[in-house]
XYZ file of C-alpha atoms in Angstrom:
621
model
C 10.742 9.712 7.560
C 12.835 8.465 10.496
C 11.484 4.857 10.707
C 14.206 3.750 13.274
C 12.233 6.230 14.994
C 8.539 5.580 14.161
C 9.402 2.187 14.998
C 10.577 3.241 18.178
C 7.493 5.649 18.898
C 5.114 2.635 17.788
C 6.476 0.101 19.997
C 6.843 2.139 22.881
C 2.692 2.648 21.995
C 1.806 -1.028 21.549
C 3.483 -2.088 24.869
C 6.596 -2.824 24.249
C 8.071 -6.344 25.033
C 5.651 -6.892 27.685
C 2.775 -6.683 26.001
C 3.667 -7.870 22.495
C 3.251 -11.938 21.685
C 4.619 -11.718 17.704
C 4.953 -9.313 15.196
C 4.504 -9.209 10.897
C 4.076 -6.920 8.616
C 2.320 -6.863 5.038
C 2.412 -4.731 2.594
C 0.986 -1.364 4.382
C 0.897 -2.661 8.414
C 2.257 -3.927 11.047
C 0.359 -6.719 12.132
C 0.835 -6.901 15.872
C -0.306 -9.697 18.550
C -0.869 -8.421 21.891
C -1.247 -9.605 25.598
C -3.583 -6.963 26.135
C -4.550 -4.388 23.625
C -6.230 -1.996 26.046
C -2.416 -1.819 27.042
C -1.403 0.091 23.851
C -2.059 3.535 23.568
C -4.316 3.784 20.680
C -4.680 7.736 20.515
C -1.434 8.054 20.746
C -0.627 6.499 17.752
C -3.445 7.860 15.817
C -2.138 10.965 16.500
C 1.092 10.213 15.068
C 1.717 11.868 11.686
C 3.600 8.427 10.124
C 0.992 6.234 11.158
C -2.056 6.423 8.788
C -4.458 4.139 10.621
C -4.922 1.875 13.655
C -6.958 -1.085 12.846
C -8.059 -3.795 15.602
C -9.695 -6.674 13.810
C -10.040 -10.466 14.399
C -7.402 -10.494 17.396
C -4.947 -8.473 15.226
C -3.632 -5.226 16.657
C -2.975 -3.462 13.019
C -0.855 0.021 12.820
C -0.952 1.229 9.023
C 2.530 2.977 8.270
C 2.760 2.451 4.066
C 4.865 1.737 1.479
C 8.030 1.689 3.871
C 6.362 -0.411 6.174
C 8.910 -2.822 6.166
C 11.889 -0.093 6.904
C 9.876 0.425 9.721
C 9.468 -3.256 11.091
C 12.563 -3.954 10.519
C 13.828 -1.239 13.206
C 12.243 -2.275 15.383
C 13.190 -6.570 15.037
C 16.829 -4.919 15.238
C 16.657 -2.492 17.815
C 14.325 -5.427 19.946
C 15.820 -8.574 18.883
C 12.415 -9.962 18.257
C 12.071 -13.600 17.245
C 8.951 -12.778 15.278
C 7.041 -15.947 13.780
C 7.057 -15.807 9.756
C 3.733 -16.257 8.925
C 2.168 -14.528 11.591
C -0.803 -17.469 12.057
C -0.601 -17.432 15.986
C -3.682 -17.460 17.267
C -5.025 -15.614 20.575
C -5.808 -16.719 23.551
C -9.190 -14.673 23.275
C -11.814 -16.972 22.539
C -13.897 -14.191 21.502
C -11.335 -13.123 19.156
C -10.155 -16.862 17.708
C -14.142 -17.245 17.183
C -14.683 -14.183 14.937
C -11.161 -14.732 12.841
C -12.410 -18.883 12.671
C -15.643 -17.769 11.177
C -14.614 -14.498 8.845
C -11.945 -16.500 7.600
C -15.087 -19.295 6.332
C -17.628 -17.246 5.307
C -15.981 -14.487 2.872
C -14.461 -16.945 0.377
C -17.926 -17.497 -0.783
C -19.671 -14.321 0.561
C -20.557 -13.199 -3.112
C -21.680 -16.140 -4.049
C -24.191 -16.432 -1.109
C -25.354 -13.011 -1.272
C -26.082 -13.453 -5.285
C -28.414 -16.567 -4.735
C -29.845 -14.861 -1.232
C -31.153 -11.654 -3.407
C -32.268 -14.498 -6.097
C -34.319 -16.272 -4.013
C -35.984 -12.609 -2.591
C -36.458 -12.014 -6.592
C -37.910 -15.314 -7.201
C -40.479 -14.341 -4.106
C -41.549 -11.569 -5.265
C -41.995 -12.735 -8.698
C -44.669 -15.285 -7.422
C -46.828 -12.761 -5.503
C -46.715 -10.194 -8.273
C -47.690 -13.655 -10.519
C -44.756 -12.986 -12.898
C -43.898 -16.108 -12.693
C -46.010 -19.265 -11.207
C -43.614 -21.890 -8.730
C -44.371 -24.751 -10.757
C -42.931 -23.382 -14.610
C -39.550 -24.747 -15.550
C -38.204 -21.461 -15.439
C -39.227 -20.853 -11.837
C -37.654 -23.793 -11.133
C -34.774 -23.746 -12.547
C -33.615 -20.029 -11.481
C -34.873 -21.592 -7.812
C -32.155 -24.363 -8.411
C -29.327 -22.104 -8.767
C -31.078 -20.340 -5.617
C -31.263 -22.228 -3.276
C -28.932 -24.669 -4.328
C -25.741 -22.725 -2.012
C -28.186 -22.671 0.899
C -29.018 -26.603 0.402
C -25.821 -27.601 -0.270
C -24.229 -24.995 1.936
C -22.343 -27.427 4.435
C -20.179 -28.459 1.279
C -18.946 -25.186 0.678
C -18.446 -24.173 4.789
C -16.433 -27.691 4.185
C -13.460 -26.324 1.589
C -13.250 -22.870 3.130
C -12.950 -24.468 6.770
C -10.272 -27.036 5.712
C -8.592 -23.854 3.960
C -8.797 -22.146 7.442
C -7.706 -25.434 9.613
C -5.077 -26.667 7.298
C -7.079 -29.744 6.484
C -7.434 -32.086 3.020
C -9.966 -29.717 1.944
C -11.189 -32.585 -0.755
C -11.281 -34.850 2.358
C -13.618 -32.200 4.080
C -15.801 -31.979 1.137
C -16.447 -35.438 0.834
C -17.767 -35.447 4.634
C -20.135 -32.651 3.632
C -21.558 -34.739 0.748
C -21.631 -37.598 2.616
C -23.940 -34.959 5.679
C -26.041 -33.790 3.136
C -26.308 -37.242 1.134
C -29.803 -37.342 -0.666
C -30.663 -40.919 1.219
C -29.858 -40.234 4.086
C -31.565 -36.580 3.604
C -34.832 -38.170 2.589
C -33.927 -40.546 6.051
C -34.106 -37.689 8.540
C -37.844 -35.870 6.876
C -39.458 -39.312 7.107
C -38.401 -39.430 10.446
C -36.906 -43.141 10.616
C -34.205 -44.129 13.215
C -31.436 -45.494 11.928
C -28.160 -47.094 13.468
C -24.454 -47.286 12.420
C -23.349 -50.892 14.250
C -25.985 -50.519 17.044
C -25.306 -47.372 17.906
C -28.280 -44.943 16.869
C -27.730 -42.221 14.685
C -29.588 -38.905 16.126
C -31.178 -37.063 12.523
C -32.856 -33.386 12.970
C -35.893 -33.747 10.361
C -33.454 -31.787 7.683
C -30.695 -33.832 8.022
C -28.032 -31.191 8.024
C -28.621 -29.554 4.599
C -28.008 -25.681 5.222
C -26.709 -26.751 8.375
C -23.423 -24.595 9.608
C -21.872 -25.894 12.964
C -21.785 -29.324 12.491
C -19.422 -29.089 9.442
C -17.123 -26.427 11.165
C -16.697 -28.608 13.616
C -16.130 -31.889 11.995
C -13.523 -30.241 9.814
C -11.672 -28.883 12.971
C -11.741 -32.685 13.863
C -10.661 -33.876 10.876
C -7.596 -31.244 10.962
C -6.332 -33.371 14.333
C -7.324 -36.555 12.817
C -4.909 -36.498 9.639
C -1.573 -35.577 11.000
C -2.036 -38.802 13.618
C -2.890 -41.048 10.688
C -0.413 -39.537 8.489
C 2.169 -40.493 11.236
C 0.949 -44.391 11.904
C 0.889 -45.087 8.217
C 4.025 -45.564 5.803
C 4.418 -43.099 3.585
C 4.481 -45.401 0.310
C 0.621 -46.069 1.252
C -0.327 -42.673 2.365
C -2.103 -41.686 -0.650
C -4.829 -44.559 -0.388
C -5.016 -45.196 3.075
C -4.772 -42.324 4.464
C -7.979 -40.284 2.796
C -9.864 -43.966 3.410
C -9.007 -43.935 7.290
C -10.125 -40.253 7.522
C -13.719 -40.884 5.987
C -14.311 -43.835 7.568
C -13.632 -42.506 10.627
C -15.092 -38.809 10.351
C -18.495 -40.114 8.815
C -19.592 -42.183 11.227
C -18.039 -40.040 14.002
C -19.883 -36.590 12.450
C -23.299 -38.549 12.291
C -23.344 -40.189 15.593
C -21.699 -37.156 18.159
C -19.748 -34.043 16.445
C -23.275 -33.437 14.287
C -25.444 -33.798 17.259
C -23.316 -32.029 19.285
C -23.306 -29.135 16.528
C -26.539 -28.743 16.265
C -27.852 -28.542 19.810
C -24.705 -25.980 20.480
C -26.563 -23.669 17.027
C -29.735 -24.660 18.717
C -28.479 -22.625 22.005
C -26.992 -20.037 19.804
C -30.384 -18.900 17.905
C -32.126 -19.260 21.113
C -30.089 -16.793 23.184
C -30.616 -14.059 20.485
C -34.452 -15.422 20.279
C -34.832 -14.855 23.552
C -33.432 -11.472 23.540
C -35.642 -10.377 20.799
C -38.575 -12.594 22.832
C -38.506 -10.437 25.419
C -38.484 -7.228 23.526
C -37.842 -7.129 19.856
C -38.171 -2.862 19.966
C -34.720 -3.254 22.833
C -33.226 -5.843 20.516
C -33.957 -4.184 17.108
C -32.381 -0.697 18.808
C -29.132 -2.107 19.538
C -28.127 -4.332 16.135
C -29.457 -0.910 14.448
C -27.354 1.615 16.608
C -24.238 -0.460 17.015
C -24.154 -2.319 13.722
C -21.661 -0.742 12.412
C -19.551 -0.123 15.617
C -19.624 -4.255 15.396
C -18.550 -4.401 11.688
C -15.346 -1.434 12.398
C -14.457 -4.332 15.000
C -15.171 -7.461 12.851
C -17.685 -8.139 15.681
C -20.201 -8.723 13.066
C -18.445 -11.861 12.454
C -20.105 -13.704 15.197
C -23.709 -12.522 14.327
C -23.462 -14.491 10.615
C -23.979 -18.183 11.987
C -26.998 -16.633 14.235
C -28.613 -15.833 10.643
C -28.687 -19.073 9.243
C -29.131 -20.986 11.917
C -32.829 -19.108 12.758
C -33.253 -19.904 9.144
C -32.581 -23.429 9.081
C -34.320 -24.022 12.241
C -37.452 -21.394 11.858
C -37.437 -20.982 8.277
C -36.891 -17.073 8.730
C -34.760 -14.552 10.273
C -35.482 -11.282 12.394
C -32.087 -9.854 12.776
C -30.977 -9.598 9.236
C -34.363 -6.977 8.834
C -32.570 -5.023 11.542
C -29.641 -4.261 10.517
C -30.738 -2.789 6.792
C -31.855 0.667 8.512
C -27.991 0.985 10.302
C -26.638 0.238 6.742
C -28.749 2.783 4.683
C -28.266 5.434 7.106
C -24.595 5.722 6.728
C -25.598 6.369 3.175
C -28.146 9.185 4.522
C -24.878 10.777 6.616
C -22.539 10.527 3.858
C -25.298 11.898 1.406
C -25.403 15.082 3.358
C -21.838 15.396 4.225
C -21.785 15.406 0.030
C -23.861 18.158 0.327
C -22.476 20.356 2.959
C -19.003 20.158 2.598
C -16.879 22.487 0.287
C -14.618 20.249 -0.456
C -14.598 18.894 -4.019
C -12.643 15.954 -2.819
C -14.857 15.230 -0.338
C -17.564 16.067 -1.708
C -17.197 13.365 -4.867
C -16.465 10.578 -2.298
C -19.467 11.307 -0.210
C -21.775 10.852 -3.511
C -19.363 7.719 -4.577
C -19.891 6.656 -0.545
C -24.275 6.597 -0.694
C -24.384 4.537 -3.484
C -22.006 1.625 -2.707
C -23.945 1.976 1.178
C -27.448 1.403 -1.145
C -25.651 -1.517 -2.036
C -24.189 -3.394 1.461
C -20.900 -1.613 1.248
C -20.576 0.899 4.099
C -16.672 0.422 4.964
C -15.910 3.401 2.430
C -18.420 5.131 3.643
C -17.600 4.852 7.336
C -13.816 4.551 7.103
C -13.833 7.362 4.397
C -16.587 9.982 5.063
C -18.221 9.568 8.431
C -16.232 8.135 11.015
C -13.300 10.668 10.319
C -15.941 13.745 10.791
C -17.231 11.832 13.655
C -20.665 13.604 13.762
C -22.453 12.332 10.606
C -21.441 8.244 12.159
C -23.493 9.259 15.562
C -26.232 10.814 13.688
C -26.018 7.665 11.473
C -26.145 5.310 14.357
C -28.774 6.932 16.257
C -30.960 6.653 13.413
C -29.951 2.739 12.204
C -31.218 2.365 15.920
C -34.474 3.941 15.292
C -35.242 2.383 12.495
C -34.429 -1.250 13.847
C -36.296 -0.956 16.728
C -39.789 -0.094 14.372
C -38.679 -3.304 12.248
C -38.351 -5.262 15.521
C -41.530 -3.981 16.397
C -43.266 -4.614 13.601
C -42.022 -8.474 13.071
C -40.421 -8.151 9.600
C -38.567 -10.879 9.248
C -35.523 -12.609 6.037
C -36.331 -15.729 4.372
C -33.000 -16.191 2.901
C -29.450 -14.955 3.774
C -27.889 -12.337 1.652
C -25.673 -9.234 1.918
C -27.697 -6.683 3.567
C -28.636 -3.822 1.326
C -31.857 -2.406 -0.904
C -31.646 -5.399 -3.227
C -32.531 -8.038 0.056
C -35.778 -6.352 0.645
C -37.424 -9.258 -1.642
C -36.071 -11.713 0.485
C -38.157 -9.917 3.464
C -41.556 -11.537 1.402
C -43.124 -14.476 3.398
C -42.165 -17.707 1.657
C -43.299 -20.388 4.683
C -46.930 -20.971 5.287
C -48.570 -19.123 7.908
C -45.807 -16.924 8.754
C -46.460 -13.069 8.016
C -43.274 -10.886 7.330
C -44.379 -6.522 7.199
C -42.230 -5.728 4.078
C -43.497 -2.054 3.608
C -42.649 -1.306 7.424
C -39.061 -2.161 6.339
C -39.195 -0.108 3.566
C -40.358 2.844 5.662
C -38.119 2.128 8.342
C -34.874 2.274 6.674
C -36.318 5.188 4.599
C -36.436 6.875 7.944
C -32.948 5.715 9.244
C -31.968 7.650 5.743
C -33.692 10.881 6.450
C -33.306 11.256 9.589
C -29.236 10.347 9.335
C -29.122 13.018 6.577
C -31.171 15.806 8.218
C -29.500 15.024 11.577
C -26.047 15.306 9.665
C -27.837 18.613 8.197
C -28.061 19.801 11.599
C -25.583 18.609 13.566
C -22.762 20.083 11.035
C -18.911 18.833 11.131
C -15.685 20.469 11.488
C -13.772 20.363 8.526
C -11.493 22.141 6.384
C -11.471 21.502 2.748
C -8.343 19.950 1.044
C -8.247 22.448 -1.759
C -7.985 25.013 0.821
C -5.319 22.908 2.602
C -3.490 22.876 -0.802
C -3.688 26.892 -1.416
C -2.649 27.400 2.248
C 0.442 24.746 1.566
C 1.607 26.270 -1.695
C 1.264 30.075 0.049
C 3.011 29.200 2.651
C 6.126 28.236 0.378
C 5.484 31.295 -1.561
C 5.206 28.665 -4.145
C 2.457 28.637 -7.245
C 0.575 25.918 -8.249
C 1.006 24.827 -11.745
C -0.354 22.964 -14.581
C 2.833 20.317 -15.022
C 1.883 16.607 -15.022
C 2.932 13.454 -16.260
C 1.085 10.213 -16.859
C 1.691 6.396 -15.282
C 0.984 3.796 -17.678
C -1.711 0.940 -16.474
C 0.821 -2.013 -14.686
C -1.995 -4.670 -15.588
C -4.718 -5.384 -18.426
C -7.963 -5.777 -16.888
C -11.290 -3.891 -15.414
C -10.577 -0.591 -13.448
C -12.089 0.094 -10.589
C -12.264 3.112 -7.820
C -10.457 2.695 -5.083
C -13.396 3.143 -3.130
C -14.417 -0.598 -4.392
C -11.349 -2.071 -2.863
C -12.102 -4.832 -0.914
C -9.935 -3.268 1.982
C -10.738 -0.325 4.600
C -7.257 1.095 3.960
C -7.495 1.303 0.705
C -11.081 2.130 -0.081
C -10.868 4.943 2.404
C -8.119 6.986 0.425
C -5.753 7.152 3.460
C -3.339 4.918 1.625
C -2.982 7.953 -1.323
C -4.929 8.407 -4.241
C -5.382 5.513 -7.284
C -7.337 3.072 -8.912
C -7.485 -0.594 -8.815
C -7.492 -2.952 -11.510
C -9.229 -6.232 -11.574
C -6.731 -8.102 -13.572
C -7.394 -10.729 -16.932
C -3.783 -11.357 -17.425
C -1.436 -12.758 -14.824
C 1.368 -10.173 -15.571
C 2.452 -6.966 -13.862
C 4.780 -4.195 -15.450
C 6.489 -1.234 -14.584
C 3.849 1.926 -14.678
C 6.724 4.345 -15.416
C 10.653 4.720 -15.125
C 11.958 3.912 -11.641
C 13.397 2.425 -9.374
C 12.088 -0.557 -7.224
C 12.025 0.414 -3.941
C 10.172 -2.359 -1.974
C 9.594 -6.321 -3.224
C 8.126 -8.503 -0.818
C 9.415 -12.012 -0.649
C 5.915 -13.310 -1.557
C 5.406 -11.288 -4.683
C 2.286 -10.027 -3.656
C 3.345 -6.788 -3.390
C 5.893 -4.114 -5.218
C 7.063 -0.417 -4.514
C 8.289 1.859 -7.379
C 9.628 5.105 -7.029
C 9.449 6.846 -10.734
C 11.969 9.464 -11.872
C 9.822 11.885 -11.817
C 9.554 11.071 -7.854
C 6.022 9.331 -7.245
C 6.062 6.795 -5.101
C 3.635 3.734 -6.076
C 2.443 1.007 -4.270
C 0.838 -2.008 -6.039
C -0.883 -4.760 -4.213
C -1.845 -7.798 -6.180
C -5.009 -8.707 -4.463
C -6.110 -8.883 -0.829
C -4.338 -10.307 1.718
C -2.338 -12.687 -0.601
C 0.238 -12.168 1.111
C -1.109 -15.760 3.100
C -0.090 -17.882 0.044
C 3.464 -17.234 0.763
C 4.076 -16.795 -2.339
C 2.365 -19.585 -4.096
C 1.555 -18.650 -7.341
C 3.711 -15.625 -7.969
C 7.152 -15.454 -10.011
C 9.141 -12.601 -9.076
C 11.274 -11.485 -11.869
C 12.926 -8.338 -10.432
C 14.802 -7.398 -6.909
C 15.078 -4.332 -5.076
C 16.819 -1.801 -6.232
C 16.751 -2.375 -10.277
C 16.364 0.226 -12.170
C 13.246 -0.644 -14.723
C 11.680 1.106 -17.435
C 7.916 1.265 -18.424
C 6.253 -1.463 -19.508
C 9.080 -3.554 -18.006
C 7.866 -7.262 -17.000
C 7.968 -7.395 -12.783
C 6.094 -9.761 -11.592
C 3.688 -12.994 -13.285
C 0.779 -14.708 -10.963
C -1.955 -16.811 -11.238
C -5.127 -15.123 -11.420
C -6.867 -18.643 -11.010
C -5.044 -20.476 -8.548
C -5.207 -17.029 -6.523
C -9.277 -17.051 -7.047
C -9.435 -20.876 -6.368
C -7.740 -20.033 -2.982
C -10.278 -17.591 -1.763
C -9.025 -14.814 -2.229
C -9.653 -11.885 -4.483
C -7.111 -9.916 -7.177
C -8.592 -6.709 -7.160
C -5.160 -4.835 -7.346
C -5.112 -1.336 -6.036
C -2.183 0.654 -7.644
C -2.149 4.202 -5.055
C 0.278 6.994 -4.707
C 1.726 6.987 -1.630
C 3.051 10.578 -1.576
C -0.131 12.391 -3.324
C 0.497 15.311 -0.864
C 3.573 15.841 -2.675
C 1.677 16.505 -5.788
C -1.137 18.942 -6.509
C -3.352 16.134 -7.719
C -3.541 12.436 -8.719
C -6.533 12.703 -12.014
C -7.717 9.296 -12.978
C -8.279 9.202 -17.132
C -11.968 7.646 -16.650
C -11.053 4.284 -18.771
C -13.686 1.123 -17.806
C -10.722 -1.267 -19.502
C -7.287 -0.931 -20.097
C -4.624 -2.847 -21.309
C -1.431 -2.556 -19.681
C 0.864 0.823 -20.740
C -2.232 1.812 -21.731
C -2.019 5.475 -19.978
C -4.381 5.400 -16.584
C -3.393 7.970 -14.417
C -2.118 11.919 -14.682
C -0.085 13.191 -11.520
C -0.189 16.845 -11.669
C 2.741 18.754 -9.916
C-alpha cells in the first residue's frame, strides 16, 4: 500500500483544508472533524480498496484504513502541514451532534449495569403475577433492592460518568447527587412541604429528583466552570480543603433552587414532544422508531432517544417507546437468520447464525454492520418489518416499566407494575414475532447478490495457477483471560470482521506478550495498541480495550519500541485491568489478522480460557 497516496486520495475525499477543523487517528481510523460532512465524498471513499469503512458517529467523520493507519495520517500531516490537536476532544459546532456525543459518552459507562437491574425488575414483575414470589417476602425485597436501587439512585451514577465526560472532580459531582437524592429531603418533596434555603424557596417535584436525569447533567456541566474559577482565587497550599467546600456549598444550593428546576421542566418538554407525537397517533409514531431504529443507532442518533425513556418513566411511571423499538431489533435477527440460510457461503453463513442470536439479545451492530447492511436487501426487509411491528405495539398501548437494553429478556419489564395502568404484553410478543417472520420471509424473497468467499478464494488461487494447501502455523494467546468472538466486540469494526479475522480476549492479567516471532511494526504512544508482523508474515493487530486510547496512556507501561525484534511469549506491554474498568471503559481485547486475504484461512482452536502462549489461533497458508 501507497499510504502517501491513500492519504492523498482520502483527503482530497473529506474536503481537503477547507472543510477539515482537526484530525487524529487511533488505532484503525482516522478520526476526522469536519465543517461540513455532506462536503466529503462518502462513496467515494467507500469505494476505495484501502479504506475498510466510513463511520460518521457523534460529530466524528471516521475513515477505517488498519493497522498502518498511522503511515497513513502521517502523510497526510506532512504533505498538509496540519497543526492537528493531540487529543482530538474538539467539540462541534453541531448542537445536534455535541448533544448525542454529551449523552453516549454518560450513559455507556454504566449501560450493563442498568440493563441487568432493568431485566431484574421485569423478572421480579412477572414473578408476582405468576405468584412465585409475593412483594412483601424478604427475598422479593431484597432482589427489588438491587433492582431498583440504579434507577433510585440513578442521578449518582449520571454524576461520575458526567464529571468523567466534563472534566470535573467526579467525587465532587457525586456528592451533589447524594446530596439531590438525600433521603430527608426525598421524604420533603412526597409530603409535599415547601421549604426555603435563606428565604428563597426551594421548588421540589413530588420525587425529589431520585431517577431524575437532566438536572444532574446539568449541574455537573456547572460545576465543570465552577472549579477552575475557584481553583484560580484560592492559594494553592489550601486548595485541597477549600476548594471541594466552596464547590458544594455553592452547587447545592444553586442545583436545588434554579439548575434542578430548570432541568426538570426542560425533561418535562422533552417527554412531552415525543408524548405528543405518539398522542396524536401512536400507529405513525410506533412506524417510524420501528422502521428507522436502526438507521438511528448506525448514526448514534439513538443517543438522543435514551433520556426520553427515563424521563416518561420518572414522570408517568411507564414508557411507550422502548415497546417500539423491540420489533426493529428482532427483525434484524429474522434477516440475518435467513441470509444464514440462503447463502452458500460457509463464512457467511456461520456469522449469520452467530448474528440472530446476539440480535435475540440487544446486540444488532454485528448483525447490521456484518450481515445485512453490506447485502443491503435483508436491512430494508428488516426495517420495513421493525416498522410494522411498532406501529401494532403503538396501537395496542404496550408500554416499559423499567429501562433496560432492548431485547427478548425486557419483555417482563412490559408487565404493568403501577395501579390502574394496563400494558398488552402478548401483543408485543406477537408483534415482534411478526417483525421476525416477516424480515426472514421477506429476506426469503427478496434474495441478495452475493458471491461466496470460498468461491472468491478458488477463483484467487486459479487465477495464480496456484493450489491451495494444507500448511499452517499457530499464534500463541498474547493474554490470559476469557475468549471471546469477535463478533462480541464491543466495536462495529471489529465485530463486523472487516478489520480481518480473530478473537478477543477479555483479559485477568494486566500483561500482554508477543503471539509469535516478529517484528513490531506499530506501538502507539498510549500503549493501547500494538502491531506485530510474525516471520512467518501475518500481520496482527492487538487492541487493549475500547477506545482507551482516551486515557493517554494512563495505566499502561510500554516495555518495547518499534521495530524490536521479539520472540513469543516476549513481555510487550503491562496495564491495569482495574484502573482501565474504573474509568469506564471496557478491556475486551480483540487480537485480528489484518492480512487474512493473504492466507487461506484464520481457524480459531475453540478454547473458552486460555492462558497466555497457550496456542489460540491456526493461520492456514
Amino acid at each position: 500500500m501507497d499510504n502517501q497516496a491513500v492519504g492523498r486520495r482520502v483527503w482530497e475525499a473529506v474536503g481537503g483544508q477547507k472543510n477539515v477543523k482537526s484530525l487524529v487517528h487511533c488505532a484503525t481510523r482516522l478520526r476526522f472533524r469536519l465543517k461540513d460532512e455532506s462536503l466529503a465524498d462518502t462513496q467515494k471513499l467507500k469505494e476505495d480498496p484501502d479504506v475498510i469503512q466510513v463511520v460518521q458517529s457523534g460529530g466524528q467523520y471516521q475513515v477505517v484504513i488498519g493497522s498502518n493507519v498511522a503511515d497513513v495520517y502521517q502523510s497526510i500531516v506532512d504533505e498538509e502541514g496540519l497543526a492537528v490537536s493531540e487529543d482530538g476532544k474538539e467539540e462541534s459546532k453541531n448542537i445536534l451532534n455535541r448533544l448525542i456525543d454529551i449523552i453516549s459518552s454518560i450513559f455507556t459507562p454504566f449501560l450493563g449495569a442498568m440493563a441487568a437491574a432493568g431485566v431484574l425488575k421485569g423478572f421480579l414483575s412477572l414473578a408476582t403475577v405468576m405468584g412465585w414470589l409475593t412483594a412483601d417476602s424478604g427475598t422479593y425485597q431484597i432482589l427489588f433492592a438491587a433492582a431498583d436501587g440504579v434507577f433510585t439512585f440513578l442521578p449518582v451514577m449520571l454524576a461520575f460518568t458526567a464529571a468523567k465526560k466534563f472534566k470535573a472532580n467526579q467525587f465532587l459531582a457525586v456528592a451533589i447527587a447524594m446530596a439531590l437524592v438525600y433521603p430527608a429531603i426525598t421524604a420533603v418533596a412526597g409530603a409535599g412541604e415547601a421549604i426555603s434555603f435563606f428565604g428563597i424557596p426551594v421548588i421540589l417535584s413530588p420525587s425529589g429528583y431520585t431517577s431524575s436525569v437532566i438536572p444532574i447533567i446539568l449541574a455537573v456541566w456547572v460545576q465543570s466552570k465552577l472549579e477552575p474559577f475557584v481553583k484560580k482565587v484560592i492559594p494553592q497550599f489550601l486548595q485541597m480543603i477549600l476548594v471541594p467546600l466552596v464547590v458544594l456549598v455553592v452547587m447545592v444550593p444553586l442545583t436545588f433552587l434554579a439548575l434542578g428546576p430548570i432541568g426538570t421542566v426542560a425533561g418535562n418538554a422533552l417527554g412531552g414532544l415525543f408524548n405528543s407525537i405518539y398522542g396524536f397517533s401512536p400507529i405513525v409514531a410506533g412506524l417510524i422508531m420501528g422502521s428507522l431504529w436502526q438507521v438511528f443507532v448506525m448514526f448514534g442518533m439513538h443517543w438522543g432517544f435514551v433520556p426520553i425513556m427515563f424521563l416518561n418513566i420518572e414522570q408517568y411511571g411507564f414508557d411507550v417507546l422502548m415497546p417500539m423499538l423491540l420489533p426493529a431489533i428482532l427483525a434484524q435477527g429474522g434477516a440475518a437468520l435467513a441470509v444464514a440460510l440462503r447463502t452458500k457461503d460457509t463464512k457467511l453463513r456461520a456469522l449469520g447464525i452467530s448474528s440472530t442470536v446476539t440480535s435475540l439479545f440487544g446486540i444488532t451492530e454485528p448483525t447490521v454492520y456484518g450481515v445485512t447492511l453490506p447485502l443491503k436487501k435483508p436491512f430494508i426487509a428488516a426495517c420495513i418489518s421493525g416498522g410494522i411491528g411498532g406501529a401494532i405495539i403503538g396501537f395496542s398501548g404496550v408500554k416499559a416499566f423499567s429501562s433496560s437494553l432492548v431485547s427478548l429478556l425486557t419483555i417482563p419489564t412490559f408487565i404493568s407494575t403501577v395501579d390502574g395502568v394496563e400494558s398488552n404484553v402478548t401483543v408485543a410478543v406477537i408483534a415482534t414475532g411478526i417483525a421476525f417472520v416477516l424480515a426472514f420471509v421477506g429476506t426469503l424473497i427478496l434474495g441478495f447478490d452475493e458471491q461466496t468467499q470460498d468461491n472468491q478464494l478458488e477463483n484467487k488461487h486459479a487465477n495464480a495457477g496456484e493450489t491451495i494447501t494444507s500448511a499452517r502455523h499457530t499464534l500463541k494467546s498474547p493474554l490470559t483471560g476469557k475468549v471471546l468472538p469477535l463478533s462480541e466486540v464491543p466495536d462495529q469494526v471489529f465485530s463486523s470482521g472487516v478489520m480481518g479475522k480473530g478473537i478477543a480476549i477479555d483479559p485477568e492479567l494486566g500483561e500482554l506478550v508477543a503471539p509469535a516471532d516478529g517484528e513490531i511494526t506499530t506501538i502507539f504512544p498510549t500503549g493501547h495498541a500494538v502491531g506485530i508482523t510474525t516471520t512467518d508474515g501475518a500481520e496482527i493487530l492487538i487492541h487493549i480495550g475500547m477506545d482507551t486510547v482516551e486515557l493517554n496512556g494512563n495505566g499502561f507501561e510500554i516495555l518495547v519500541k518499534q521495530g524490536d525484534l521479539v520472540k513469543a511469549g516476549d513481555l510487550l506491554i503491562r496495564f491495569d485491568i482495574e484502573a482501565i474498568r474504573a474509568a469506564g471503559y471496557s478491556v475486551i481485547t480483540p487480537v485480528v489478522i489484518t492480512n487474512t486475504d493473504a492466507f487461506a484461512d484464520i481457524l480459531e482452536l475453540d478454547q473458552k480460557e486460555i492462558i497466555a502462549n497457550e496456542d489460540v489461533l491456526a493461520i492456514v497458508k
